PDB file of C-alpha atoms in Angstrom:
ATOM      1  CA  MET R  16     -26.635 -73.318  22.221  1.00  0.00           C
ATOM      2  CA  ASN R  17     -23.242 -74.168  21.553  1.00  0.00           C
ATOM      3  CA  THR R  18     -20.810 -71.133  21.418  1.00  0.00           C
ATOM      4  CA  HIS R  19     -17.781 -73.786  20.968  1.00  0.00           C
ATOM      5  CA  HIS R  20     -17.719 -72.303  17.181  1.00  0.00           C
ATOM      6  CA  GLY R  21     -17.999 -69.328  17.971  1.00  0.00           C
ATOM      7  CA  ASP R  22     -14.624 -69.377  20.378  1.00  0.00           C
ATOM      8  CA  ASP R  23     -13.064 -71.385  18.525  1.00  0.00           C
ATOM      9  CA  THR R  24     -13.081 -68.859  15.541  1.00  0.00           C
ATOM     10  CA  SER R  25     -12.886 -65.565  17.379  1.00  0.00           C
ATOM     11  CA  HIS R  26      -9.239 -68.234  19.116  1.00  0.00           C
ATOM     12  CA  HIS R  27      -7.984 -68.434  16.082  1.00  0.00           C
ATOM     13  CA  LEU R  28      -8.514 -65.135  14.890  1.00  0.00           C
ATOM     14  CA  ALA R  29      -6.371 -63.578  17.587  1.00  0.00           C
ATOM     15  CA  TRP R  30      -3.140 -66.803  17.456  1.00  0.00           C
ATOM     16  CA  ALA R  31      -4.192 -64.968  13.104  1.00  0.00           C
ATOM     17  CA  GLY R  32      -3.283 -61.301  14.081  1.00  0.00           C
ATOM     18  CA  SER R  33      -0.626 -62.714  16.414  1.00  0.00           C
ATOM     19  CA  ALA R  34       1.246 -64.402  13.664  1.00  0.00           C
ATOM     20  CA  ILE R  35       0.397 -61.719  11.095  1.00  0.00           C
ATOM     21  CA  ASP R  36       2.860 -59.235  13.799  1.00  0.00           C
ATOM     22  CA  ASP R  37       5.306 -61.717  14.135  1.00  0.00           C
ATOM     23  CA  LEU R  38       5.968 -62.151  10.936  1.00  0.00           C
ATOM     24  CA  ASN R  39       5.905 -58.246  10.059  1.00  0.00           C
ATOM     25  CA  ALA R  40       7.931 -57.853  13.183  1.00  0.00           C
ATOM     26  CA  GLY R  41      10.486 -60.331  11.624  1.00  0.00           C
ATOM     27  CA  ASP R  42      10.471 -57.860   8.494  1.00  0.00           C
ATOM     28  CA  GLU R  43      10.956 -55.175  10.813  1.00  0.00           C
ATOM     29  CA  ALA R  44      13.955 -57.001  12.266  1.00  0.00           C
ATOM     30  CA  ASP R  45      15.734 -57.590   8.927  1.00  0.00           C
ATOM     31  CA  ARG R  46      15.362 -53.481   8.205  1.00  0.00           C
ATOM     32  CA  SER R  47      16.539 -52.838  11.853  1.00  0.00           C
ATOM     33  CA  LEU R  48      19.742 -54.962  10.936  1.00  0.00           C
ATOM     34  CA  GLY R  49      20.533 -53.668   8.124  1.00  0.00           C
ATOM     35  CA  GLU R  50      20.345 -50.312   9.782  1.00  0.00           C
ATOM     36  CA  ALA R  51      22.918 -51.871  12.629  1.00  0.00           C
ATOM     37  CA  LEU R  52      25.350 -52.400   9.549  1.00  0.00           C
ATOM     38  CA  GLY R  53      24.781 -49.691   7.842  1.00  0.00           C
ATOM     39  CA  THR R  54      23.741 -51.478   5.204  1.00  0.00           C
ATOM     40  CA  THR R  55      20.499 -49.508   4.747  1.00  0.00           C
ATOM     41  CA  GLY R  56      19.988 -47.356   1.715  1.00  0.00           C
ATOM     42  CA  ASP R  57      23.480 -49.971   0.190  1.00  0.00           C
ATOM     43  CA  LEU R  58      21.495 -50.544  -3.583  1.00  0.00           C
ATOM     44  CA  ARG R  59      24.269 -53.505  -3.878  1.00  0.00           C
ATOM     45  CA  ALA R  60      23.904 -54.812  -0.638  1.00  0.00           C
ATOM     46  CA  GLU R  61      20.175 -54.758  -1.371  1.00  0.00           C
ATOM     47  CA  ASN R  62      19.777 -55.960  -4.467  1.00  0.00           C
ATOM     48  CA  ALA R  63      21.980 -59.185  -3.373  1.00  0.00           C
ATOM     49  CA  GLN R  64      19.207 -60.069  -0.556  1.00  0.00           C
ATOM     50  CA  ARG R  65      16.620 -59.798  -3.428  1.00  0.00           C
ATOM     51  CA  ARG R  66      18.419 -62.069  -5.059  1.00  0.00           C
ATOM     52  CA  ALA R  67      19.046 -64.963  -2.901  1.00  0.00           C
ATOM     53  CA  GLU R  68      15.332 -64.315  -1.526  1.00  0.00           C
ATOM     54  CA  ALA R  69      14.655 -64.731  -5.655  1.00  0.00           C
ATOM     55  CA  VAL R  70      16.613 -68.260  -4.949  1.00  0.00           C
ATOM     56  CA  ARG R  71      15.381 -69.032  -1.892  1.00  0.00           C
ATOM     57  CA  ALA R  72      11.744 -69.163  -3.348  1.00  0.00           C
ATOM     58  CA  ALA R  73      13.074 -71.215  -6.938  1.00  0.00           C
ATOM     59  CA  ALA R  74      14.735 -74.009  -4.277  1.00  0.00           C
ATOM     60  CA  MET R  75      11.371 -74.038  -2.604  1.00  0.00           C
ATOM     61  CA  GLY R  76       9.668 -74.755  -6.097  1.00  0.00           C
ATOM     62  CA  LEU R  77       7.754 -71.703  -6.522  1.00  0.00           C
ATOM     63  CA  PRO R  78       7.243 -70.463  -9.807  1.00  0.00           C
ATOM     64  CA  PRO R  79       8.962 -66.477 -11.371  1.00  0.00           C
ATOM     65  CA  ALA R  80       5.894 -64.690 -10.432  1.00  0.00           C
ATOM     66  CA  ALA R  81       6.340 -66.277  -6.762  1.00  0.00           C
ATOM     67  CA  CYS R  82      10.393 -65.674  -6.974  1.00  0.00           C
ATOM     68  CA  ALA R  83       9.804 -61.954  -7.776  1.00  0.00           C
ATOM     69  CA  LEU R  84       7.524 -61.757  -5.458  1.00  0.00           C
ATOM     70  CA  ALA R  85       9.934 -63.161  -2.825  1.00  0.00           C
ATOM     71  CA  ALA R  86      12.281 -60.653  -3.910  1.00  0.00           C
ATOM     72  CA  GLY R  87       9.699 -57.718  -3.683  1.00  0.00           C
ATOM     73  CA  ILE R  88      10.517 -56.882  -7.326  1.00  0.00           C
ATOM     74  CA  SER R  89       8.226 -56.767 -10.572  1.00  0.00           C
ATOM     75  CA  GLU R  90       8.641 -60.544 -12.557  1.00  0.00           C
ATOM     76  CA  ARG R  91       9.719 -57.829 -15.257  1.00  0.00           C
ATOM     77  CA  MET R  92      13.051 -57.172 -13.201  1.00  0.00           C
ATOM     78  CA  LEU R  93      13.052 -60.729 -12.481  1.00  0.00           C
ATOM     79  CA  SER R  94      13.984 -61.281 -15.636  1.00  0.00           C
ATOM     80  CA  VAL R  95      16.324 -58.751 -16.353  1.00  0.00           C
ATOM     81  CA  TRP R  96      18.339 -59.861 -13.858  1.00  0.00           C
ATOM     82  CA  GLN R  97      18.830 -63.446 -14.801  1.00  0.00           C
ATOM     83  CA  GLY R  98      19.288 -61.871 -18.639  1.00  0.00           C
ATOM     84  CA  THR R  99      21.963 -59.450 -17.902  1.00  0.00           C
ATOM     85  CA  ASP R 100      23.374 -61.629 -14.241  1.00  0.00           C
ATOM     86  CA  PRO R 101      24.857 -65.115 -15.775  1.00  0.00           C
ATOM     87  CA  HIS R 102      25.859 -65.443 -11.760  1.00  0.00           C
ATOM     88  CA  PHE R 103      22.202 -65.081 -10.868  1.00  0.00           C
ATOM     89  CA  ASN R 104      20.647 -66.998 -13.973  1.00  0.00           C
ATOM     90  CA  ALA R 105      23.025 -69.842 -12.947  1.00  0.00           C
ATOM     91  CA  ALA R 106      21.432 -69.931  -9.116  1.00  0.00           C
ATOM     92  CA  MET R 107      17.848 -69.990  -9.990  1.00  0.00           C
ATOM     93  CA  ALA R 108      18.457 -72.630 -12.328  1.00  0.00           C
ATOM     94  CA  THR R 109      20.242 -74.726  -9.963  1.00  0.00           C
ATOM     95  CA  ALA R 110      18.067 -74.222  -7.599  1.00  0.00           C
ATOM     96  CA  GLN R 111      15.063 -74.564  -9.684  1.00  0.00           C
ATOM     97  CA  ALA R 112      16.657 -78.105 -10.772  1.00  0.00           C
ATOM     98  CA  LEU R 113      16.806 -78.805  -7.056  1.00  0.00           C
ATOM     99  CA  ALA R 114      13.631 -78.318  -5.637  1.00  0.00           C
ATOM    100  CA  HIS R 115      12.396 -80.486  -9.215  1.00  0.00           C
ATOM    101  CA  ALA R 116      14.482 -83.034  -7.655  1.00  0.00           C
ATOM    102  CA  HIS R 117      13.350 -82.951  -4.466  1.00  0.00           C
ATOM    103  CA  GLY R 118       9.766 -82.959  -5.649  1.00  0.00           C
ATOM    104  CA  LEU R 119       8.918 -80.102  -4.704  1.00  0.00           C
ATOM    105  CA  THR R 120       8.037 -78.563  -8.202  1.00  0.00           C
ATOM    106  CA  GLY R 121       3.240 -78.272  -8.764  1.00  0.00           C
ATOM    107  CA  SER R 122       1.481 -79.252  -5.892  1.00  0.00           C
ATOM    108  CA  ALA R 123       3.614 -79.596  -3.491  1.00  0.00           C
ATOM    109  CA  ALA R 124       5.687 -75.438  -4.137  1.00  0.00           C
ATOM    110  CA  PRO R 125       1.971 -73.751  -2.735  1.00  0.00           C
ATOM    111  CA  THR R 126       2.051 -75.918   0.843  1.00  0.00           C
ATOM    112  CA  SER R 127       4.858 -74.669   2.245  1.00  0.00           C
ATOM    113  CA  PRO R 128       5.417 -72.218   5.334  1.00  0.00           C
ATOM    114  CA  PHE R 129       7.328 -69.829   2.723  1.00  0.00           C
ATOM    115  CA  ALA R 130       4.768 -69.936  -0.677  1.00  0.00           C
ATOM    116  CA  LEU R 131       1.598 -69.492   2.644  1.00  0.00           C
ATOM    117  CA  ARG R 132       4.664 -66.471   3.858  1.00  0.00           C
ATOM    118  CA  LEU R 133       4.208 -64.656   0.962  1.00  0.00           C
ATOM    119  CA  LEU R 134       0.961 -65.382   0.360  1.00  0.00           C
ATOM    120  CA  LEU R 135       0.102 -63.462   3.480  1.00  0.00           C
ATOM    121  CA  ARG R 136       3.016 -60.617   2.716  1.00  0.00           C
ATOM    122  CA  ALA R 137       1.070 -60.211  -0.931  1.00  0.00           C
ATOM    123  CA  VAL R 138      -2.785 -59.806   0.662  1.00  0.00           C
ATOM    124  CA  GLN R 139      -1.486 -58.245   3.263  1.00  0.00           C
ATOM    125  CA  GLY R 140      -0.279 -55.651   0.483  1.00  0.00           C
ATOM    126  CA  GLY R 141      -3.253 -55.287  -0.731  1.00  0.00           C
ATOM    127  CA  ALA R 142      -4.043 -58.276  -3.311  1.00  0.00           C
ATOM    128  CA  GLY R 143      -6.704 -59.501  -4.073  1.00  0.00           C
ATOM    129  CA  ILE R 144      -6.402 -63.329  -1.959  1.00  0.00           C
ATOM    130  CA  PHE R 145      -7.304 -65.224  -5.890  1.00  0.00           C
ATOM    131  CA  ALA R 146      -4.876 -62.821  -7.884  1.00  0.00           C
ATOM    132  CA  ALA R 147      -1.923 -63.663  -4.961  1.00  0.00           C
ATOM    133  CA  ALA R 148      -2.686 -67.490  -4.641  1.00  0.00           C
ATOM    134  CA  GLU R 149      -2.013 -66.926  -8.610  1.00  0.00           C
ATOM    135  CA  GLN R 150       0.930 -65.362  -8.267  1.00  0.00           C
ATOM    136  CA  LEU R 151       2.161 -67.937  -6.290  1.00  0.00           C
ATOM    137  CA  GLY R 152       1.040 -70.854  -8.814  1.00  0.00           C
ATOM    138  CA  ILE R 153      -1.740 -72.081  -6.022  1.00  0.00           C
ATOM    139  CA  PRO R 154      -5.213 -73.617  -8.858  1.00  0.00           C
ATOM    140  CA  ARG R 155      -8.054 -72.044  -7.123  1.00  0.00           C
ATOM    141  CA  HIS R 156     -10.087 -75.306  -5.680  1.00  0.00           C
ATOM    142  CA  ARG R 157      -6.506 -75.798  -3.905  1.00  0.00           C
ATOM    143  CA  LEU R 158      -6.858 -72.410  -2.171  1.00  0.00           C
ATOM    144  CA  GLN R 159     -10.336 -73.095  -1.656  1.00  0.00           C
ATOM    145  CA  LYS R 160      -9.305 -76.201   0.114  1.00  0.00           C
ATOM    146  CA  LEU R 161      -6.542 -74.105   2.301  1.00  0.00           C
ATOM    147  CA  ARG R 162      -9.531 -71.942   2.899  1.00  0.00           C
ATOM    148  CA  THR R 163     -11.270 -74.647   5.228  1.00  0.00           C
ATOM    149  CA  ASN R 164      -8.473 -75.092   7.427  1.00  0.00           C
ATOM    150  CA  PRO R 165      -9.587 -72.681  10.331  1.00  0.00           C
ATOM    151  CA  ARG R 166      -5.751 -71.614  10.317  1.00  0.00           C
ATOM    152  CA  VAL R 167      -5.251 -70.559   7.220  1.00  0.00           C
ATOM    153  CA  ALA R 168      -8.808 -68.809   6.890  1.00  0.00           C
ATOM    154  CA  ALA R 169      -7.928 -66.534  10.064  1.00  0.00           C
ATOM    155  CA  LEU R 170      -4.285 -65.858   8.525  1.00  0.00           C
ATOM    156  CA  VAL R 171      -6.220 -65.000   5.407  1.00  0.00           C
ATOM    157  CA  THR R 172      -8.720 -62.480   7.319  1.00  0.00           C
ATOM    158  CA  ALA R 173      -6.123 -61.148   9.458  1.00  0.00           C
ATOM    159  CA  ALA R 174      -3.967 -60.952   6.470  1.00  0.00           C
ATOM    160  CA  GLN R 175      -6.566 -58.547   5.177  1.00  0.00           C
ATOM    161  CA  SER R 176      -7.668 -56.677   7.232  1.00  0.00           C
ATOM    162  CA  ILE R 177      -3.960 -54.794   8.487  1.00  0.00           C
ATOM    163  CA  GLY R 178      -4.099 -54.630   4.099  1.00  0.00           C
ATOM    164  CA  ARG R 179      -7.390 -52.579   4.707  1.00  0.00           C
ATOM    165  CA  LYS R 180      -5.529 -50.480   6.864  1.00  0.00           C
ATOM    166  CA  PRO R 181      -3.984 -46.931   6.383  1.00  0.00           C
ATOM    167  CA  ALA R 182       0.155 -47.671   7.163  1.00  0.00           C
ATOM    168  CA  PRO R 183       1.183 -46.215  10.454  1.00  0.00           C
ATOM    169  CA  ARG R 184       3.049 -42.560  10.235  1.00  0.00           C
ATOM    170  CA  GLY R 185       6.246 -42.598  10.469  1.00  0.00           C
ATOM    171  CA  SER R 186       6.296 -46.015   8.804  1.00  0.00           C
ATOM    172  CA  LYS R 187       8.465 -46.762   5.777  1.00  0.00           C
ATOM    173  CA  PRO R 188       7.483 -49.296   2.263  1.00  0.00           C
ATOM    174  CA  TYR R 189       8.850 -52.301   2.159  1.00  0.00           C
ATOM    175  CA  ALA R 190       9.746 -50.959  -1.981  1.00  0.00           C
ATOM    176  CA  TYR R 191      12.323 -50.913  -5.073  1.00  0.00           C
ATOM    177  CA  ARG R 192      13.802 -47.420  -5.130  1.00  0.00           C
ATOM    178  CA  LEU R 193      15.884 -46.246  -8.777  1.00  0.00           C
ATOM    179  CA  VAL R 194      19.161 -44.721  -7.755  1.00  0.00           C
ATOM    180  CA  ARG R 195      21.903 -42.538  -9.371  1.00  0.00           C
ATOM    181  CA  THR R 196      25.022 -44.718  -9.227  1.00  0.00           C
ATOM    182  CA  SER R 197      27.412 -43.174 -11.384  1.00  0.00           C
ATOM    183  CA  PRO R 198      30.314 -41.363  -8.609  1.00  0.00           C
ATOM    184  CA  THR R 199      30.442 -38.298 -10.655  1.00  0.00           C
ATOM    185  CA  GLY R 200      27.068 -37.474 -10.196  1.00  0.00           C
ATOM    186  CA  ASP R 201      27.164 -36.603 -14.302  1.00  0.00           C
ATOM    187  CA  PRO R 202      24.012 -39.477 -15.883  1.00  0.00           C
ATOM    188  CA  PRO R 203      25.390 -41.708 -17.495  1.00  0.00           C
ATOM    189  CA  ALA R 204      25.966 -42.021 -21.128  1.00  0.00           C
ATOM    190  CA  ALA R 205      23.648 -42.984 -23.762  1.00  0.00           C
ATOM    191  CA  PRO R 206      23.984 -46.523 -25.460  1.00  0.00           C
ATOM    192  CA  GLY R 207      26.044 -46.159 -28.558  1.00  0.00           C
ATOM    193  CA  LYS R 208      27.387 -42.686 -27.683  1.00  0.00           C
ATOM    194  CA  SER R 209      30.732 -41.853 -26.653  1.00  0.00           C
TER     195      SER R 209
END
């Protein structure tokens, strides 16, 4: 009887659990660094970071849905930002052109470690594997091929198992918040009214 295959599987699962913990520790470290700098709760700083993550995803050749996922916002919000911030829109267009010029678009984009990180983040957040892959522009047949790699399969399994667990007490989910930006505390005037 050959138990070598079972040993490999348990080794891959242990490695994947550790890798997911490392990814989550990196996210937690970013939050801690924001606290140290006093930028936690600073909407302007948070949005600047989110825009940078969206541009990074675009530079990696990922589609708009993946750019939104990288930024931690909805695709609709990404579109609003592009429509209202000409500098951000120009940065996104330049990043997309850069990715295209270096052959990172199409089938090459979804195979980067950055794309895999986003896939795992989405799955850990409760998204189905096929929905997460679609958001990243990974065709179903390509996802199935990726999952034949034992390490990728173990990473997906580890992310899914964490995604099913309830959040620990006291943990703060990473989410977009609406805040009042009026300095007086008065609600902003309705458009067209003075």
